[in-house]
Amino acid sequence: EVQLVESGGGLVQPGRSLKLSCAASGFTFSNYGMAWVRQAPTKGLEWVATISYDGSSTYYRDSVKGRFTISRDNAKSTLYLQMDSLRSEDTATYYCARQNGYDPYWYFDFWGPGTMVTVSS
Amino acid sequence: DIQMTQSPPSLSASLGETVSIECRASEDIYSNLAWYQQKSGKSPQLLIHYASSLQDGAPSRFSGSGSDTQYSLKISGMQPEDEGVYYCLQGSKYPYTFGAGTKLEVK
């Protein structure tokens, strides 16, 4: 059974940093691209970043480019999101998702339960 | 960026009724369209990918259709457990973009 479990969320002041983790199990982690998707309170879904199966390629939405870094450790089956220079508008539940398909036909087939990040003074 | 325009924003349906939700892309996304259901307080669940392929485990009353820029999700026979918010996603071009969501309730 595919399982994704996020951790690392919490309350952080504007301008500070936070690192999220996503522990994967139930599938061969190193075979899949992975992504972070976020959802602000009472709002819709927003793709944040994607990393290729081997970590060689990364993609970001413009609003987080230069502030967030997606990475992975295939030996530990773990995905990360380093978030620096956090802003109030980054407040959201952050979901880890497995990216499936083939270029350029991608979709997210499994999601974790999410971890809440609140940016506030 | 590709804009995904989803309609209607909300919908109320009787049990057993057939409902449709639409998504229009601002450019051709070559059937690279997925549909998700999100229940309150839960993470999204994949229903349909490649516009019309039913995800393993998704009920067969869900079906998807469309091409180019116009896509739709149909629920044939509304059930109580179908309440939730439905989103479309285009995974054709970065940044991947979601529709704004359709809130579906039982009448």
PDB file of N, CA and C in Angstrom, chain A residues 19-108:
ATOM      1  N   LYS A  19      11.679  23.323   7.349  1.00  0.00           N
ATOM      2  CA  LYS A  19      11.944  22.226   6.410  1.00  0.00           C
ATOM      3  C   LYS A  19      10.912  21.134   6.617  1.00  0.00           C
ATOM      4  N   LEU A  20      10.211  20.816   5.539  1.00  0.00           N
ATOM      5  CA  LEU A  20       9.218  19.743   5.557  1.00  0.00           C
ATOM      6  C   LEU A  20       9.844  18.444   5.060  1.00  0.00           C
ATOM      7  N   SER A  21       9.345  17.340   5.584  1.00  0.00           N
ATOM      8  CA  SER A  21       9.771  16.016   5.129  1.00  0.00           C
ATOM      9  C   SER A  21       8.548  15.199   4.743  1.00  0.00           C
ATOM     10  N   CYS A  22       8.756  14.237   3.871  1.00  0.00           N
ATOM     11  CA  CYS A  22       7.684  13.318   3.466  1.00  0.00           C
ATOM     12  C   CYS A  22       8.294  11.926   3.383  1.00  0.00           C
ATOM     13  N   ALA A  23       7.869  11.046   4.269  1.00  0.00           N
ATOM     14  CA  ALA A  23       8.361   9.666   4.286  1.00  0.00           C
ATOM     15  C   ALA A  23       7.456   8.808   3.411  1.00  0.00           C
ATOM     16  N   ALA A  24       8.067   8.124   2.444  1.00  0.00           N
ATOM     17  CA  ALA A  24       7.305   7.308   1.495  1.00  0.00           C
ATOM     18  C   ALA A  24       7.522   5.827   1.765  1.00  0.00           C
ATOM     19  N   SER A  25       6.491   5.033   1.529  1.00  0.00           N
ATOM     20  CA  SER A  25       6.598   3.586   1.661  1.00  0.00           C
ATOM     21  C   SER A  25       5.568   2.918   0.764  1.00  0.00           C
ATOM     22  N   GLY A  26       5.768   1.625   0.513  1.00  0.00           N
ATOM     23  CA  GLY A  26       4.804   0.870  -0.274  1.00  0.00           C
ATOM     24  C   GLY A  26       5.043   0.896  -1.761  1.00  0.00           C
ATOM     25  N   PHE A  27       6.103   1.567  -2.222  1.00  0.00           N
ATOM     26  CA  PHE A  27       6.446   1.599  -3.644  1.00  0.00           C
ATOM     27  C   PHE A  27       7.931   1.907  -3.767  1.00  0.00           C
ATOM     28  N   THR A  28       8.469   1.727  -4.961  1.00  0.00           N
ATOM     29  CA  THR A  28       9.884   2.003  -5.198  1.00  0.00           C
ATOM     30  C   THR A  28      10.052   3.503  -5.414  1.00  0.00           C
ATOM     31  N   PHE A  29      10.430   4.180  -4.345  1.00  0.00           N
ATOM     32  CA  PHE A  29      10.482   5.648  -4.319  1.00  0.00           C
ATOM     33  C   PHE A  29      11.349   6.196  -5.451  1.00  0.00           C
ATOM     34  N   SER A  30      12.469   5.555  -5.718  1.00  0.00           N
ATOM     35  CA  SER A  30      13.433   6.069  -6.693  1.00  0.00           C
ATOM     36  C   SER A  30      12.947   5.964  -8.131  1.00  0.00           C
ATOM     37  N   ASN A  31      11.776   5.372  -8.358  1.00  0.00           N
ATOM     38  CA  ASN A  31      11.220   5.261  -9.708  1.00  0.00           C
ATOM     39  C   ASN A  31      10.264   6.388 -10.075  1.00  0.00           C
ATOM     40  N   TYR A  32       9.945   7.250  -9.097  1.00  0.00           N
ATOM     41  CA  TYR A  32       8.894   8.238  -9.325  1.00  0.00           C
ATOM     42  C   TYR A  32       9.336   9.664  -9.053  1.00  0.00           C
ATOM     43  N   GLY A  33       8.848  10.565  -9.895  1.00  0.00           N
ATOM     44  CA  GLY A  33       8.938  11.966  -9.558  1.00  0.00           C
ATOM     45  C   GLY A  33       8.007  12.247  -8.391  1.00  0.00           C
ATOM     46  N   MET A  34       8.306  13.305  -7.646  1.00  0.00           N
ATOM     47  CA  MET A  34       7.515  13.664  -6.484  1.00  0.00           C
ATOM     48  C   MET A  34       7.237  15.159  -6.497  1.00  0.00           C
ATOM     49  N   ALA A  35       6.208  15.561  -5.784  1.00  0.00           N
ATOM     50  CA  ALA A  35       5.805  16.964  -5.804  1.00  0.00           C
ATOM     51  C   ALA A  35       5.285  17.418  -4.448  1.00  0.00           C
ATOM     52  N   TRP A  36       5.274  18.735  -4.279  1.00  0.00           N
ATOM     53  CA  TRP A  36       4.599  19.382  -3.151  1.00  0.00           C
ATOM     54  C   TRP A  36       3.466  20.225  -3.732  1.00  0.00           C
ATOM     55  N   VAL A  37       2.310  20.095  -3.116  1.00  0.00           N
ATOM     56  CA  VAL A  37       1.120  20.868  -3.479  1.00  0.00           C
ATOM     57  C   VAL A  37       0.595  21.479  -2.189  1.00  0.00           C
ATOM     58  N   ARG A  38       0.158  22.728  -2.237  1.00  0.00           N
ATOM     59  CA  ARG A  38      -0.321  23.359  -1.016  1.00  0.00           C
ATOM     60  C   ARG A  38      -1.748  23.852  -1.169  1.00  0.00           C
ATOM     61  N   GLN A  39      -2.365  24.098  -0.015  1.00  0.00           N
ATOM     62  CA  GLN A  39      -3.749  24.567   0.012  1.00  0.00           C
ATOM     63  C   GLN A  39      -3.893  25.530   1.179  1.00  0.00           C
ATOM     64  N   ALA A  40      -4.056  26.815   0.862  1.00  0.00           N
ATOM     65  CA  ALA A  40      -4.295  27.816   1.901  1.00  0.00           C
ATOM     66  C   ALA A  40      -5.656  27.549   2.539  1.00  0.00           C
ATOM     67  N   PRO A  41      -5.844  27.982   3.782  1.00  0.00           N
ATOM     68  CA  PRO A  41      -7.110  27.747   4.480  1.00  0.00           C
ATOM     69  C   PRO A  41      -8.310  28.212   3.665  1.00  0.00           C
ATOM     70  N   THR A  42      -9.248  27.346   3.469  1.00  0.00           N
ATOM     71  CA  THR A  42     -10.512  27.542   2.719  1.00  0.00           C
ATOM     72  C   THR A  42     -10.288  27.835   1.233  1.00  0.00           C
ATOM     73  N   LYS A  43      -9.083  27.617   0.723  1.00  0.00           N
ATOM     74  CA  LYS A  43      -8.788  27.907  -0.686  1.00  0.00           C
ATOM     75  C   LYS A  43      -8.584  26.620  -1.482  1.00  0.00           C
ATOM     76  N   GLY A  44      -8.255  26.794  -2.752  1.00  0.00           N
ATOM     77  CA  GLY A  44      -8.043  25.661  -3.640  1.00  0.00           C
ATOM     78  C   GLY A  44      -6.607  25.145  -3.605  1.00  0.00           C
ATOM     79  N   LEU A  45      -6.343  24.200  -4.484  1.00  0.00           N
ATOM     80  CA  LEU A  45      -5.037  23.546  -4.547  1.00  0.00           C
ATOM     81  C   LEU A  45      -4.073  24.320  -5.434  1.00  0.00           C
ATOM     82  N   GLU A  46      -2.801  24.310  -5.037  1.00  0.00           N
ATOM     83  CA  GLU A  46      -1.780  25.049  -5.789  1.00  0.00           C
ATOM     84  C   GLU A  46      -0.506  24.211  -5.832  1.00  0.00           C
ATOM     85  N   TRP A  47      -0.065  23.875  -7.028  1.00  0.00           N
ATOM     86  CA  TRP A  47       1.194  23.150  -7.186  1.00  0.00           C
ATOM     87  C   TRP A  47       2.349  24.055  -6.764  1.00  0.00           C
ATOM     88  N   VAL A  48       3.320  23.475  -6.039  1.00  0.00           N
ATOM     89  CA  VAL A  48       4.452  24.253  -5.531  1.00  0.00           C
ATOM     90  C   VAL A  48       5.756  23.882  -6.252  1.00  0.00           C
ATOM     91  N   ALA A  49       6.074  22.577  -6.274  1.00  0.00           N
ATOM     92  CA  ALA A  49       7.356  22.156  -6.829  1.00  0.00           C
ATOM     93  C   ALA A  49       7.317  20.678  -7.177  1.00  0.00           C
ATOM     94  N   THR A  50       8.189  20.303  -8.112  1.00  0.00           N
ATOM     95  CA  THR A  50       8.335  18.914  -8.547  1.00  0.00           C
ATOM     96  C   THR A  50       9.809  18.580  -8.647  1.00  0.00           C
ATOM     97  N   ILE A  51      10.154  17.344  -8.329  1.00  0.00           N
ATOM     98  CA  ILE A  51      11.510  16.844  -8.499  1.00  0.00           C
ATOM     99  C   ILE A  51      11.453  15.533  -9.269  1.00  0.00           C
ATOM    100  N   SER A  52      12.390  15.345 -10.174  1.00  0.00           N
ATOM    101  CA  SER A  52      12.415  14.124 -10.971  1.00  0.00           C
ATOM    102  C   SER A  52      12.806  12.925 -10.112  1.00  0.00           C
ATOM    103  N   TYR A  53      12.643  11.723 -10.668  1.00  0.00           N
ATOM    104  CA  TYR A  53      12.856  10.484  -9.912  1.00  0.00           C
ATOM    105  C   TYR A  53      14.276  10.393  -9.326  1.00  0.00           C
ATOM    106  N   ASP A  54      15.241  10.985 -10.035  1.00  0.00           N
ATOM    107  CA  ASP A  54      16.630  10.879  -9.586  1.00  0.00           C
ATOM    108  C   ASP A  54      17.166  12.169  -8.976  1.00  0.00           C
ATOM    109  N   GLY A  55      16.298  13.168  -8.883  1.00  0.00           N
ATOM    110  CA  GLY A  55      16.710  14.433  -8.295  1.00  0.00           C
ATOM    111  C   GLY A  55      17.467  15.360  -9.231  1.00  0.00           C
ATOM    112  N   SER A  56      17.619  14.966 -10.484  1.00  0.00           N
ATOM    113  CA  SER A  56      18.434  15.760 -11.404  1.00  0.00           C
ATOM    114  C   SER A  56      17.702  16.986 -11.944  1.00  0.00           C
ATOM    115  N   SER A  57      16.378  16.972 -11.868  1.00  0.00           N
ATOM    116  CA  SER A  57      15.586  18.093 -12.376  1.00  0.00           C
ATOM    117  C   SER A  57      14.581  18.552 -11.330  1.00  0.00           C
ATOM    118  N   THR A  58      14.472  19.862 -11.197  1.00  0.00           N
ATOM    119  CA  THR A  58      13.506  20.439 -10.263  1.00  0.00           C
ATOM    120  C   THR A  58      12.749  21.566 -10.952  1.00  0.00           C
ATOM    121  N   TYR A  59      11.516  21.775 -10.521  1.00  0.00           N
ATOM    122  CA  TYR A  59      10.639  22.786 -11.108  1.00  0.00           C
ATOM    123  C   TYR A  59       9.882  23.459  -9.976  1.00  0.00           C
ATOM    124  N   TYR A  60       9.682  24.781 -10.102  1.00  0.00           N
ATOM    125  CA  TYR A  60       9.018  25.549  -9.050  1.00  0.00           C
ATOM    126  C   TYR A  60       8.008  26.524  -9.652  1.00  0.00           C
ATOM    127  N   ARG A  61       7.006  26.844  -8.853  1.00  0.00           N
ATOM    128  CA  ARG A  61       6.143  27.943  -9.259  1.00  0.00           C
ATOM    129  C   ARG A  61       6.907  29.241  -9.000  1.00  0.00           C
ATOM    130  N   ASP A  62       6.567  30.267  -9.737  1.00  0.00           N
ATOM    131  CA  ASP A  62       7.332  31.519  -9.672  1.00  0.00           C
ATOM    132  C   ASP A  62       7.362  32.118  -8.274  1.00  0.00           C
ATOM    133  N   SER A  63       6.242  32.027  -7.548  1.00  0.00           N
ATOM    134  CA  SER A  63       6.157  32.712  -6.256  1.00  0.00           C
ATOM    135  C   SER A  63       7.069  32.099  -5.179  1.00  0.00           C
ATOM    136  N   VAL A  64       7.591  30.901  -5.420  1.00  0.00           N
ATOM    137  CA  VAL A  64       8.483  30.286  -4.422  1.00  0.00           C
ATOM    138  C   VAL A  64       9.911  30.119  -4.959  1.00  0.00           C
ATOM    139  N   LYS A  65      10.090  30.413  -6.229  1.00  0.00           N
ATOM    140  CA  LYS A  65      11.413  30.239  -6.842  1.00  0.00           C
ATOM    141  C   LYS A  65      12.433  31.118  -6.118  1.00  0.00           C
ATOM    142  N   GLY A  66      13.574  30.521  -5.761  1.00  0.00           N
ATOM    143  CA  GLY A  66      14.611  31.253  -5.042  1.00  0.00           C
ATOM    144  C   GLY A  66      14.436  31.240  -3.533  1.00  0.00           C
ATOM    145  N   ARG A  67      13.262  30.813  -3.050  1.00  0.00           N
ATOM    146  CA  ARG A  67      13.014  30.747  -1.608  1.00  0.00           C
ATOM    147  C   ARG A  67      12.847  29.309  -1.131  1.00  0.00           C
ATOM    148  N   PHE A  68      12.238  28.460  -1.962  1.00  0.00           N
ATOM    149  CA  PHE A  68      11.988  27.057  -1.599  1.00  0.00           C
ATOM    150  C   PHE A  68      12.935  26.163  -2.392  1.00  0.00           C
ATOM    151  N   THR A  69      13.325  25.050  -1.765  1.00  0.00           N
ATOM    152  CA  THR A  69      14.170  24.059  -2.442  1.00  0.00           C
ATOM    153  C   THR A  69      13.592  22.669  -2.198  1.00  0.00           C
ATOM    154  N   ILE A  70      13.264  21.987  -3.282  1.00  0.00           N
ATOM    155  CA  ILE A  70      12.793  20.610  -3.185  1.00  0.00           C
ATOM    156  C   ILE A  70      13.988  19.676  -3.370  1.00  0.00           C
ATOM    157  N   SER A  71      14.041  18.631  -2.581  1.00  0.00           N
ATOM    158  CA  SER A  71      15.126  17.657  -2.692  1.00  0.00           C
ATOM    159  C   SER A  71      14.620  16.290  -2.251  1.00  0.00           C
ATOM    160  N   ARG A  72      15.437  15.288  -2.466  1.00  0.00           N
ATOM    161  CA  ARG A  72      15.043  13.930  -2.086  1.00  0.00           C
ATOM    162  C   ARG A  72      16.251  13.106  -1.697  1.00  0.00           C
ATOM    163  N   ASP A  73      16.000  12.100  -0.874  1.00  0.00           N
ATOM    164  CA  ASP A  73      17.025  11.123  -0.498  1.00  0.00           C
ATOM    165  C   ASP A  73      16.442   9.756  -0.837  1.00  0.00           C
ATOM    166  N   ASN A  74      16.839   9.207  -1.963  1.00  0.00           N
ATOM    167  CA  ASN A  74      16.258   7.942  -2.401  1.00  0.00           C
ATOM    168  C   ASN A  74      16.633   6.784  -1.488  1.00  0.00           C
ATOM    169  N   ALA A  75      17.782   6.870  -0.835  1.00  0.00           N
ATOM    170  CA  ALA A  75      18.188   5.818   0.093  1.00  0.00           C
ATOM    171  C   ALA A  75      17.265   5.764   1.311  1.00  0.00           C
ATOM    172  N   LYS A  76      16.709   6.904   1.659  1.00  0.00           N
ATOM    173  CA  LYS A  76      15.807   6.985   2.813  1.00  0.00           C
ATOM    174  C   LYS A  76      14.334   7.066   2.399  1.00  0.00           C
ATOM    175  N   SER A  77      14.061   7.047   1.096  1.00  0.00           N
ATOM    176  CA  SER A  77      12.688   7.172   0.582  1.00  0.00           C
ATOM    177  C   SER A  77      11.996   8.389   1.184  1.00  0.00           C
ATOM    178  N   THR A  78      12.680   9.503   1.150  1.00  0.00           N
ATOM    179  CA  THR A  78      12.167  10.717   1.778  1.00  0.00           C
ATOM    180  C   THR A  78      12.300  11.914   0.843  1.00  0.00           C
ATOM    181  N   LEU A  79      11.236  12.698   0.813  1.00  0.00           N
ATOM    182  CA  LEU A  79      11.172  13.938   0.039  1.00  0.00           C
ATOM    183  C   LEU A  79      11.252  15.109   1.013  1.00  0.00           C
ATOM    184  N   TYR A  80      11.862  16.206   0.581  1.00  0.00           N
ATOM    185  CA  TYR A  80      12.003  17.373   1.443  1.00  0.00           C
ATOM    186  C   TYR A  80      11.538  18.640   0.726  1.00  0.00           C
ATOM    187  N   LEU A  81      11.191  19.636   1.557  1.00  0.00           N
ATOM    188  CA  LEU A  81      10.955  20.982   1.042  1.00  0.00           C
ATOM    189  C   LEU A  81      11.556  21.964   2.041  1.00  0.00           C
ATOM    190  N   GLN A  82      12.661  22.578   1.648  1.00  0.00           N
ATOM    191  CA  GLN A  82      13.276  23.619   2.464  1.00  0.00           C
ATOM    192  C   GLN A  82      12.626  24.938   2.098  1.00  0.00           C
ATOM    193  N   MET A  83      12.034  25.595   3.078  1.00  0.00           N
ATOM    194  CA  MET A  83      11.309  26.841   2.830  1.00  0.00           C
ATOM    195  C   MET A  83      12.019  27.974   3.581  1.00  0.00           C
ATOM    196  N   ASP A  84      12.585  28.896   2.846  1.00  0.00           N
ATOM    197  CA  ASP A  84      13.286  30.053   3.423  1.00  0.00           C
ATOM    198  C   ASP A  84      12.505  31.330   3.145  1.00  0.00           C
ATOM    199  N   SER A  85      12.839  32.380   3.894  1.00  0.00           N
ATOM    200  CA  SER A  85      12.209  33.691   3.694  1.00  0.00           C
ATOM    201  C   SER A  85      10.691  33.566   3.618  1.00  0.00           C
ATOM    202  N   LEU A  86      10.127  32.877   4.576  1.00  0.00           N
ATOM    203  CA  LEU A  86       8.687  32.606   4.539  1.00  0.00           C
ATOM    204  C   LEU A  86       7.862  33.873   4.669  1.00  0.00           C
ATOM    205  N   ARG A  87       6.733  33.863   3.979  1.00  0.00           N
ATOM    206  CA  ARG A  87       5.799  34.995   3.949  1.00  0.00           C
ATOM    207  C   ARG A  87       4.439  34.529   4.463  1.00  0.00           C
ATOM    208  N   SER A  88       3.619  35.486   4.830  1.00  0.00           N
ATOM    209  CA  SER A  88       2.276  35.121   5.337  1.00  0.00           C
ATOM    210  C   SER A  88       1.493  34.355   4.281  1.00  0.00           C
ATOM    211  N   GLU A  89       1.710  34.692   3.011  1.00  0.00           N
ATOM    212  CA  GLU A  89       0.972  34.030   1.928  1.00  0.00           C
ATOM    213  C   GLU A  89       1.414  32.586   1.690  1.00  0.00           C
ATOM    214  N   ASP A  90       2.450  32.142   2.411  1.00  0.00           N
ATOM    215  CA  ASP A  90       2.858  30.732   2.329  1.00  0.00           C
ATOM    216  C   ASP A  90       2.085  29.862   3.320  1.00  0.00           C
ATOM    217  N   THR A  91       1.261  30.496   4.138  1.00  0.00           N
ATOM    218  CA  THR A  91       0.445  29.754   5.103  1.00  0.00           C
ATOM    219  C   THR A  91      -0.496  28.812   4.360  1.00  0.00           C
ATOM    220  N   ALA A  92      -0.380  27.527   4.661  1.00  0.00           N
ATOM    221  CA  ALA A  92      -1.168  26.520   3.937  1.00  0.00           C
ATOM    222  C   ALA A  92      -0.915  25.135   4.523  1.00  0.00           C
ATOM    223  N   THR A  93      -1.761  24.208   4.126  1.00  0.00           N
ATOM    224  CA  THR A  93      -1.453  22.795   4.327  1.00  0.00           C
ATOM    225  C   THR A  93      -0.615  22.354   3.142  1.00  0.00           C
ATOM    226  N   TYR A  94       0.508  21.718   3.424  1.00  0.00           N
ATOM    227  CA  TYR A  94       1.413  21.255   2.373  1.00  0.00           C
ATOM    228  C   TYR A  94       1.281  19.746   2.225  1.00  0.00           C
ATOM    229  N   TYR A  95       0.950  19.333   0.994  1.00  0.00           N
ATOM    230  CA  TYR A  95       0.798  17.920   0.680  1.00  0.00           C
ATOM    231  C   TYR A  95       1.985  17.443  -0.145  1.00  0.00           C
ATOM    232  N   CYS A  96       2.438  16.257   0.187  1.00  0.00           N
ATOM    233  CA  CYS A  96       3.411  15.539  -0.622  1.00  0.00           C
ATOM    234  C   CYS A  96       2.608  14.641  -1.568  1.00  0.00           C
ATOM    235  N   ALA A  97       2.997  14.574  -2.839  1.00  0.00           N
ATOM    236  CA  ALA A  97       2.243  13.769  -3.795  1.00  0.00           C
ATOM    237  C   ALA A  97       3.183  13.021  -4.729  1.00  0.00           C
ATOM    238  N   ARG A  98       2.819  11.805  -5.063  1.00  0.00           N
ATOM    239  CA  ARG A  98       3.571  11.031  -6.044  1.00  0.00           C
ATOM    240  C   ARG A  98       3.131  11.448  -7.438  1.00  0.00           C
ATOM    241  N   GLN A  99       4.115  11.705  -8.300  1.00  0.00           N
ATOM    242  CA  GLN A  99       3.823  12.128  -9.662  1.00  0.00           C
ATOM    243  C   GLN A  99       3.938  10.915 -10.577  1.00  0.00           C
ATOM    244  N   ASN A 100       2.879  10.658 -11.324  1.00  0.00           N
ATOM    245  CA  ASN A 100       2.848   9.494 -12.198  1.00  0.00           C
ATOM    246  C   ASN A 100       2.607   9.946 -13.625  1.00  0.00           C
ATOM    247  N   GLY A 101       2.853   9.035 -14.582  1.00  0.00           N
ATOM    248  CA  GLY A 101       2.630   9.329 -15.981  1.00  0.00           C
ATOM    249  C   GLY A 101       3.929   9.312 -16.750  1.00  0.00           C
ATOM    250  N   TYR A 102       3.960  10.039 -17.854  1.00  0.00           N
ATOM    251  CA  TYR A 102       5.163  10.134 -18.677  1.00  0.00           C
ATOM    252  C   TYR A 102       5.142  11.483 -19.368  1.00  0.00           C
ATOM    253  N   ASP A 103       6.313  11.985 -19.699  1.00  0.00           N
ATOM    254  CA  ASP A 103       6.442  13.325 -20.266  1.00  0.00           C
ATOM    255  C   ASP A 103       5.688  13.447 -21.584  1.00  0.00           C
ATOM    256  N   PRO A 104       4.806  14.461 -21.781  1.00  0.00           N
ATOM    257  CA  PRO A 104       4.448  15.510 -20.815  1.00  0.00           C
ATOM    258  C   PRO A 104       3.106  15.275 -20.152  1.00  0.00           C
ATOM    259  N   TYR A 105       2.749  14.018 -19.928  1.00  0.00           N
ATOM    260  CA  TYR A 105       1.430  13.668 -19.377  1.00  0.00           C
ATOM    261  C   TYR A 105       1.559  13.245 -17.921  1.00  0.00           C
ATOM    262  N   TRP A 106       1.510  14.224 -17.027  1.00  0.00           N
ATOM    263  CA  TRP A 106       1.724  13.964 -15.604  1.00  0.00           C
ATOM    264  C   TRP A 106       0.469  14.195 -14.782  1.00  0.00           C
ATOM    265  N   TYR A 107       0.369  13.467 -13.684  1.00  0.00           N
ATOM    266  CA  TYR A 107      -0.698  13.676 -12.720  1.00  0.00           C
ATOM    267  C   TYR A 107      -0.212  13.167 -11.372  1.00  0.00           C
ATOM    268  N   PHE A 108      -0.939  13.503 -10.310  1.00  0.00           N
ATOM    269  CA  PHE A 108      -0.578  13.072  -8.962  1.00  0.00           C
ATOM    270  C   PHE A 108      -1.527  11.960  -8.539  1.00  0.00           C
TER     271      PHE A 108
END
